[in-house]
Amino acid sequence: SAQNSDIYKNFGALKNQWNRDCSLCDYLMYCSGDCIKHRIYGDNPPTKLSWLCSGYKTFFDHTIPTFENLAREFHSRNNMQDKLFLDQKLGRNDTCFCGSGKKYKKCHG
């Protein structure tokens, strides 16, 4: 199979040979140094920064605060849902606990 070929294995072995700046970057956990195909374009070694790096940083700078707020809200709602289910049982046609005004079965049910 293709996954057992030397070309495939050699390509995969280059993945973690990212640029040293990547090790210092706050976004490494999101991009993992990017796909090697974006680092070895032309005659560049695998340690070259991805040609998408600056775009990723712009995207992450802009979106991560929003994603973090969404995660906090989701966690808060899940805690609210757990508390509500301890206090009462909602029927499928009852109004949803989240305040959307929808029936529970069409919202969080």
PDB file of C-alpha atoms in Angstrom:
ATOM      1  CA  SER A   1       0.000   0.000   0.000  1.00  0.00           C
ATOM      2  CA  ALA A   2       0.991   3.629  -0.417  1.00  0.00           C
ATOM      3  CA  GLN A   3       1.349   4.067   3.337  1.00  0.00           C
ATOM      4  CA  ASN A   4       4.147   1.495   3.400  1.00  0.00           C
ATOM      5  CA  SER A   5       6.162   3.188   0.658  1.00  0.00           C
ATOM      6  CA  ASP A   6       9.489   4.792   1.461  1.00  0.00           C
ATOM      7  CA  ILE A   7       8.342   8.071  -0.111  1.00  0.00           C
ATOM      8  CA  TYR A   8       5.331   8.222   2.222  1.00  0.00           C
ATOM      9  CA  LYS A   9       7.396   7.343   5.311  1.00  0.00           C
ATOM     10  CA  ASN A  10      10.116   9.885   4.453  1.00  0.00           C
ATOM     11  CA  PHE A  11       7.522  12.609   3.885  1.00  0.00           C
ATOM     12  CA  GLY A  12       5.899  11.834   7.261  1.00  0.00           C
ATOM     13  CA  ALA A  13       9.272  11.836   9.045  1.00  0.00           C
ATOM     14  CA  LEU A  14       9.830  15.443   7.925  1.00  0.00           C
ATOM     15  CA  LYS A  15       6.580  16.639   9.569  1.00  0.00           C
ATOM     16  CA  ASN A  16       8.064  17.493  12.964  1.00  0.00           C
ATOM     17  CA  GLN A  17      11.117  19.260  11.518  1.00  0.00           C
ATOM     18  CA  TRP A  18       9.454  22.652  11.708  1.00  0.00           C
ATOM     19  CA  ASN A  19      11.072  26.061  11.973  1.00  0.00           C
ATOM     20  CA  ARG A  20      12.466  26.983  15.397  1.00  0.00           C
ATOM     21  CA  ASP A  21      10.134  30.010  15.441  1.00  0.00           C
ATOM     22  CA  CYS A  22       7.235  27.544  15.474  1.00  0.00           C
ATOM     23  CA  SER A  23       8.379  26.209  18.859  1.00  0.00           C
ATOM     24  CA  LEU A  24       8.011  29.722  20.292  1.00  0.00           C
ATOM     25  CA  CYS A  25       4.686  30.484  18.608  1.00  0.00           C
ATOM     26  CA  ASP A  26       1.458  30.722  20.634  1.00  0.00           C
ATOM     27  CA  TYR A  27      -0.429  29.005  17.823  1.00  0.00           C
ATOM     28  CA  LEU A  28       1.666  25.854  17.421  1.00  0.00           C
ATOM     29  CA  MET A  29      -1.040  23.828  19.156  1.00  0.00           C
ATOM     30  CA  TYR A  30      -3.468  24.833  16.403  1.00  0.00           C
ATOM     31  CA  CYS A  31      -1.339  24.445  13.269  1.00  0.00           C
ATOM     32  CA  SER A  32       1.356  21.946  14.385  1.00  0.00           C
ATOM     33  CA  GLY A  33       3.832  23.660  12.076  1.00  0.00           C
ATOM     34  CA  ASP A  34       1.367  23.241   9.179  1.00  0.00           C
ATOM     35  CA  CYS A  35       1.443  20.551   6.530  1.00  0.00           C
ATOM     36  CA  ILE A  36       4.901  19.900   5.243  1.00  0.00           C
ATOM     37  CA  LYS A  37       3.730  20.487   1.657  1.00  0.00           C
ATOM     38  CA  HIS A  38       3.388  24.180   2.616  1.00  0.00           C
ATOM     39  CA  ARG A  39       6.978  24.263   3.903  1.00  0.00           C
ATOM     40  CA  ILE A  40       8.998  22.448   1.236  1.00  0.00           C
ATOM     41  CA  TYR A  41       7.775  24.383  -1.791  1.00  0.00           C
ATOM     42  CA  GLY A  42      10.558  24.943  -4.305  1.00  0.00           C
ATOM     43  CA  ASP A  43      13.934  23.909  -2.904  1.00  0.00           C
ATOM     44  CA  ASN A  44      13.102  24.891   0.677  1.00  0.00           C
ATOM     45  CA  PRO A  45      14.005  22.545   3.534  1.00  0.00           C
ATOM     46  CA  PRO A  46      11.220  21.310   5.859  1.00  0.00           C
ATOM     47  CA  THR A  47      12.402  23.830   8.458  1.00  0.00           C
ATOM     48  CA  LYS A  48      11.156  26.719   6.308  1.00  0.00           C
ATOM     49  CA  LEU A  49       8.104  28.509   7.717  1.00  0.00           C
ATOM     50  CA  SER A  50       4.840  27.599   6.030  1.00  0.00           C
ATOM     51  CA  TRP A  51       3.833  30.042   3.334  1.00  0.00           C
ATOM     52  CA  LEU A  52       0.453  30.167   5.132  1.00  0.00           C
ATOM     53  CA  CYS A  53       1.930  31.109   8.524  1.00  0.00           C
ATOM     54  CA  SER A  54       1.136  34.833   8.507  1.00  0.00           C
ATOM     55  CA  GLY A  55      -2.424  34.123   7.352  1.00  0.00           C
ATOM     56  CA  TYR A  56      -2.910  31.567  10.119  1.00  0.00           C
ATOM     57  CA  LYS A  57      -1.677  34.066  12.704  1.00  0.00           C
ATOM     58  CA  THR A  58      -4.083  36.721  11.416  1.00  0.00           C
ATOM     59  CA  PHE A  59      -6.955  34.223  11.483  1.00  0.00           C
ATOM     60  CA  PHE A  60      -6.126  32.947  14.989  1.00  0.00           C
ATOM     61  CA  ASP A  61      -5.655  36.494  16.360  1.00  0.00           C
ATOM     62  CA  HIS A  62      -9.091  37.392  15.062  1.00  0.00           C
ATOM     63  CA  THR A  63     -11.040  34.221  15.903  1.00  0.00           C
ATOM     64  CA  ILE A  64      -9.602  32.650  19.056  1.00  0.00           C
ATOM     65  CA  PRO A  65     -11.171  35.200  21.451  1.00  0.00           C
ATOM     66  CA  THR A  66     -14.571  34.462  19.901  1.00  0.00           C
ATOM     67  CA  PHE A  67     -14.028  30.699  20.082  1.00  0.00           C
ATOM     68  CA  GLU A  68     -12.963  31.000  23.731  1.00  0.00           C
ATOM     69  CA  ASN A  69     -16.136  32.977  24.524  1.00  0.00           C
ATOM     70  CA  LEU A  70     -18.253  30.372  22.729  1.00  0.00           C
ATOM     71  CA  ALA A  71     -16.565  27.603  24.688  1.00  0.00           C
ATOM     72  CA  ARG A  72     -17.239  29.411  27.998  1.00  0.00           C
ATOM     73  CA  GLU A  73     -20.873  29.965  27.000  1.00  0.00           C
ATOM     74  CA  PHE A  74     -21.261  26.340  25.941  1.00  0.00           C
ATOM     75  CA  HIS A  75     -19.742  25.157  29.218  1.00  0.00           C
ATOM     76  CA  SER A  76     -21.997  27.507  31.169  1.00  0.00           C
ATOM     77  CA  ARG A  77     -25.099  26.286  29.328  1.00  0.00           C
ATOM     78  CA  ASN A  78     -24.135  22.669  29.874  1.00  0.00           C
ATOM     79  CA  ASN A  79     -23.778  23.347  33.593  1.00  0.00           C
ATOM     80  CA  MET A  80     -27.185  25.082  33.519  1.00  0.00           C
ATOM     81  CA  GLN A  81     -28.666  22.116  31.663  1.00  0.00           C
ATOM     82  CA  ASP A  82     -27.239  19.658  34.210  1.00  0.00           C
ATOM     83  CA  LYS A  83     -28.686  21.711  37.084  1.00  0.00           C
ATOM     84  CA  LEU A  84     -32.084  21.951  35.434  1.00  0.00           C
ATOM     85  CA  PHE A  85     -32.206  18.228  34.863  1.00  0.00           C
ATOM     86  CA  LEU A  86     -31.500  17.648  38.530  1.00  0.00           C
ATOM     87  CA  ASP A  87     -34.378  19.950  39.493  1.00  0.00           C
ATOM     88  CA  GLN A  88     -36.977  18.982  36.888  1.00  0.00           C
ATOM     89  CA  LYS A  89     -37.698  16.854  33.889  1.00  0.00           C
ATOM     90  CA  LEU A  90     -38.641  18.671  30.681  1.00  0.00           C
ATOM     91  CA  GLY A  91     -41.142  17.177  28.276  1.00  0.00           C
ATOM     92  CA  ARG A  92     -40.422  17.183  24.561  1.00  0.00           C
ATOM     93  CA  ASN A  93     -43.053  19.868  23.970  1.00  0.00           C
ATOM     94  CA  ASP A  94     -42.089  22.070  26.920  1.00  0.00           C
ATOM     95  CA  THR A  95     -40.326  25.362  26.254  1.00  0.00           C
ATOM     96  CA  CYS A  96     -36.569  24.875  26.208  1.00  0.00           C
ATOM     97  CA  PHE A  97     -34.625  25.847  29.323  1.00  0.00           C
ATOM     98  CA  CYS A  98     -32.137  27.964  27.341  1.00  0.00           C
ATOM     99  CA  GLY A  99     -34.591  30.803  26.716  1.00  0.00           C
ATOM    100  CA  SER A 100     -34.782  30.403  22.950  1.00  0.00           C
ATOM    101  CA  GLY A 101     -38.573  30.125  23.058  1.00  0.00           C
ATOM    102  CA  LYS A 102     -38.429  26.923  21.018  1.00  0.00           C
ATOM    103  CA  LYS A 103     -39.825  23.606  22.110  1.00  0.00           C
ATOM    104  CA  TYR A 104     -37.270  21.524  23.986  1.00  0.00           C
ATOM    105  CA  LYS A 105     -37.391  18.779  21.315  1.00  0.00           C
ATOM    106  CA  LYS A 106     -36.449  21.325  18.602  1.00  0.00           C
ATOM    107  CA  CYS A 107     -33.698  22.967  20.630  1.00  0.00           C
ATOM    108  CA  HIS A 108     -31.623  21.134  23.270  1.00  0.00           C
ATOM    109  CA  GLY A 109     -33.721  17.932  23.324  1.00  0.00           C
TER     110      GLY A 109
END
